[in-house]
C-alpha positions in Angstrom: 123.7 18.5 87.2 120.5 19.1 85.1 121.5 17.7 81.7 119.7 18.0 78.4 120.8 15.3 75.9 120.1 15.7 72.3 120.3 12.3 70.5 118.8 10.5 67.5 120.6 7.1 67.0 120.3 4.3 69.3 124.1 4.6 69.9 123.2 7.0 72.6 121.3 4.6 74.6 124.1 3.2 76.9 125.1 6.8 77.9 121.3 7.9 78.5 120.6 5.1 80.8 123.8 5.3 82.8 123.5 9.1 83.3 119.9 8.8 84.2 121.0 7.0 87.4 122.5 10.2 89.0 121.4 13.2 87.0 118.2 15.0 86.2 117.8 14.5 82.3 115.6 15.9 79.6 115.9 14.0 76.3 115.6 15.8 73.1 115.7 14.1 69.7 115.0 15.3 66.1 111.3 15.6 65.0 109.5 12.6 63.3 110.7 12.3 59.5 109.1 10.6 56.3 110.9 7.5 55.8 110.7 4.4 53.7 108.9 3.7 50.2 105.5 4.7 51.7 107.0 7.9 53.0 105.2 7.7 56.4 106.4 9.5 59.4 108.6 7.6 61.6 110.1 8.6 65.0 113.9 8.7 66.0 115.5 5.4 67.4 115.7 7.5 70.6 112.1 8.6 70.5 110.8 4.9 69.8 112.6 3.8 73.2 112.0 6.9 75.3 108.3 7.8 74.7 108.8 11.2 76.8 111.6 12.5 74.5 110.9 16.1 73.3 111.0 16.8 69.4 111.6 20.6 69.0 111.0 21.6 65.5 113.9 24.7 65.7 116.7 26.0 67.6 114.4 28.7 69.3 112.3 25.7 70.7 115.4 24.0 71.9 116.7 27.1 73.6 113.7 27.3 75.6 114.2 23.7 76.7 117.8 24.5 77.6 116.8 27.3 80.0 118.1 26.5 83.4 119.9 23.5 82.5 123.6 23.0 83.3 124.9 21.3 80.3 124.0 20.1 76.8 125.1 16.7 75.7 124.9 15.8 72.0 125.0 12.2 70.6 124.3 11.9 66.9 121.9 14.7 67.1 122.0 15.4 63.3 121.9 19.2 63.6 124.6 21.9 63.8 123.9 24.1 66.7 124.5 28.0 66.9 126.7 29.8 69.4 123.6 31.5 70.9 122.3 28.0 71.8 125.4 26.7 73.0 125.5 29.7 75.5 122.3 28.8 77.2 123.3 26.2 79.5 125.6 27.0 82.3 128.6 24.8 80.9 127.7 25.0 77.3 127.4 21.8 75.3 129.7 18.7 74.8 129.6 16.3 72.3 130.3 12.5 72.2 131.9 11.5 68.9 132.9 8.1 67.8 136.6 9.0 66.5 140.0 10.0 67.9 139.6 13.7 67.0 140.8 15.5 64.9 140.9 12.3 62.8 137.5 11.9 61.2 135.5 14.9 61.9 132.1 14.9 60.5 129.0 12.8 59.8 130.3 9.3 59.2 133.6 8.6 61.4 133.0 4.8 62.2 132.3 4.1 58.5 135.2 6.1 57.0 137.9 4.5 59.8 136.7 1.0 58.4 136.7 2.0 54.7 140.4 3.5 55.4 141.6 0.3 57.0 142.4 2.0 60.4 143.8 -0.2 63.0 142.5 2.0 65.9 139.6 4.4 66.6 137.9 5.6 69.8 135.6 8.0 71.2 136.0 11.7 71.9 134.4 14.1 74.2 134.7 17.6 73.3 133.3 21.2 74.0 131.4 22.4 71.4 132.2 25.5 69.4 130.9 26.8 65.8 133.0 24.6 63.9 132.5 21.1 62.8 134.0 18.8 65.6 136.8 21.3 66.1 136.4 22.2 69.8 138.6 21.4 72.6 138.7 17.8 74.0 137.7 16.7 77.6 138.5 13.1 77.2 139.5 10.4 74.6 139.6 6.7 74.8 141.3 4.5 72.2 140.0 1.4 70.9 141.7 -1.3 68.7 139.4 -2.4 65.8 138.9 -6.0 65.5 140.0 -7.6 62.4 136.6 -7.9 60.3 134.3 -5.5 62.2 131.4 -4.1 60.7 130.2 -0.5 61.3 127.4 -2.1 63.5 130.0 -4.0 65.6 132.0 -0.9 66.2 128.8 1.3 67.0 128.1 -1.2 69.8 131.5 -1.2 71.3 132.0 2.5 71.0 128.5 3.2 72.4 129.6 1.3 75.8 133.1 3.0 75.7 131.5 6.5 75.3 129.9 6.0 78.7 133.0 6.1 80.7 134.1 9.2 78.6 131.3 11.0 79.2 131.3 10.5 82.8 134.8 11.5 83.2 134.0 14.6 81.3 131.3 15.6 83.6 133.6 15.2 86.6 136.2 17.3 84.8 133.4 20.0 84.1 132.2 19.9 87.7 135.7 20.1 88.8 136.5 23.3 86.9 139.0 21.5 84.7 139.9 22.8 81.2 139.7 21.0 77.9 142.8 20.7 75.7 142.9 21.8 72.2 142.9 19.0 69.3 146.4 18.2 68.1 147.5 16.6 64.8 146.2 16.6 61.2 142.4 16.6 60.8 140.5 14.4 58.3 137.0 14.6 57.3 134.5 11.7 57.5 132.1 13.0 54.8 128.6 11.7 54.5 128.0 8.5 52.6 126.7 9.1 49.2 124.7 6.1 47.8 126.7 6.2 44.9 129.6 5.0 46.9 127.6 2.0 47.9 127.9 0.5 44.3 130.9 -2.0 44.2 133.6 -1.4 41.8 135.0 -5.1 41.3 138.0 -3.6 39.8 139.2 -2.6 43.3 141.2 -5.0 45.5 139.6 -7.4 47.6 140.5 -5.8 50.6 139.0 -2.6 49.5 135.7 -4.3 48.5 135.7 -6.0 51.8 136.2 -2.9 53.9 133.7 -1.3 51.9 131.0 -4.0 52.7 132.0 -3.8 56.5 131.9 -0.1 56.7 128.4 0.6 54.4 126.8 -2.8 54.6 124.5 -1.9 57.4 123.7 1.7 56.1 123.1 2.7 53.2 123.9 -0.8 52.2 126.3 -2.2 49.5 125.1 -3.0 46.0 126.0 -4.5 42.4 124.2 -5.9 39.4 124.0 -9.1 37.7 122.5 -9.2 34.4 121.0 -6.0 34.7 119.1 -6.7 38.1 120.3 -4.9 41.1 121.4 -7.0 44.3 122.3 -6.2 47.9 125.7 -7.5 49.0 125.2 -8.7 52.5 128.7 -10.3 53.2 132.0 -11.0 51.3 135.2 -12.6 52.4 138.7 -12.1 50.7 140.3 -15.1 49.7 144.2 -15.1 48.9 146.2 -17.2 46.3 143.3 -17.7 43.9 144.2 -17.5 40.3 141.1 -17.3 37.8 141.3 -16.1 34.4 138.0 -14.1 34.6 137.6 -10.3 34.5 136.5 -8.8 37.6 132.9 -8.9 39.0 132.2 -12.2 37.0 130.2 -15.1 38.0 131.4 -18.7 38.2 
């Protein structure tokens, strides 16, 4: 099949490399954006690794790229696409999502799963529609979240798991199978607000630990000591310690 893969983060790399072995692939990513304190233009992680990646500025440009393609695959592309765009490829578009839909629809499924203390997650490949991660499912693969896994750890594991889910979905699509409707109560993995990254020391040790695991890599977790802002890189909950100190104190 002629595939167009629209992706921005490096979590898409294993799938891109695997599919390129047996399919004709065109890569698409977001245009360069200003980033960092100097506000210099920076390419996406995918564009940095694959120099020939196209960077359409809008959907009309993307639609031109999709002409005569068989399928669009999105992996963290970061743009909601119109139905008009999704109808251009012969088989429409599918998305590789890093949760067990309908749990954790939205922008930050991996981080929200860790923050909530979920014991399992997984990957879902679904047929894209006009909703936010609401389309029918081609394939799902479950994954037990290891104790103490950070969002970076989990992304690495799920990116590999996603390869098998996408390959199986392509087989189903070529075999004229039908995706199945999502079942269960949906939950929303809302985008992470920087305000959430400030540690509230009144929370339990487990809640603070999960926050650091979930948000430590991006956008980071912070606190203040004597008026100075500090970044928290790692914490560890310790049980059965009796200290006559208010939360957030230094010893």
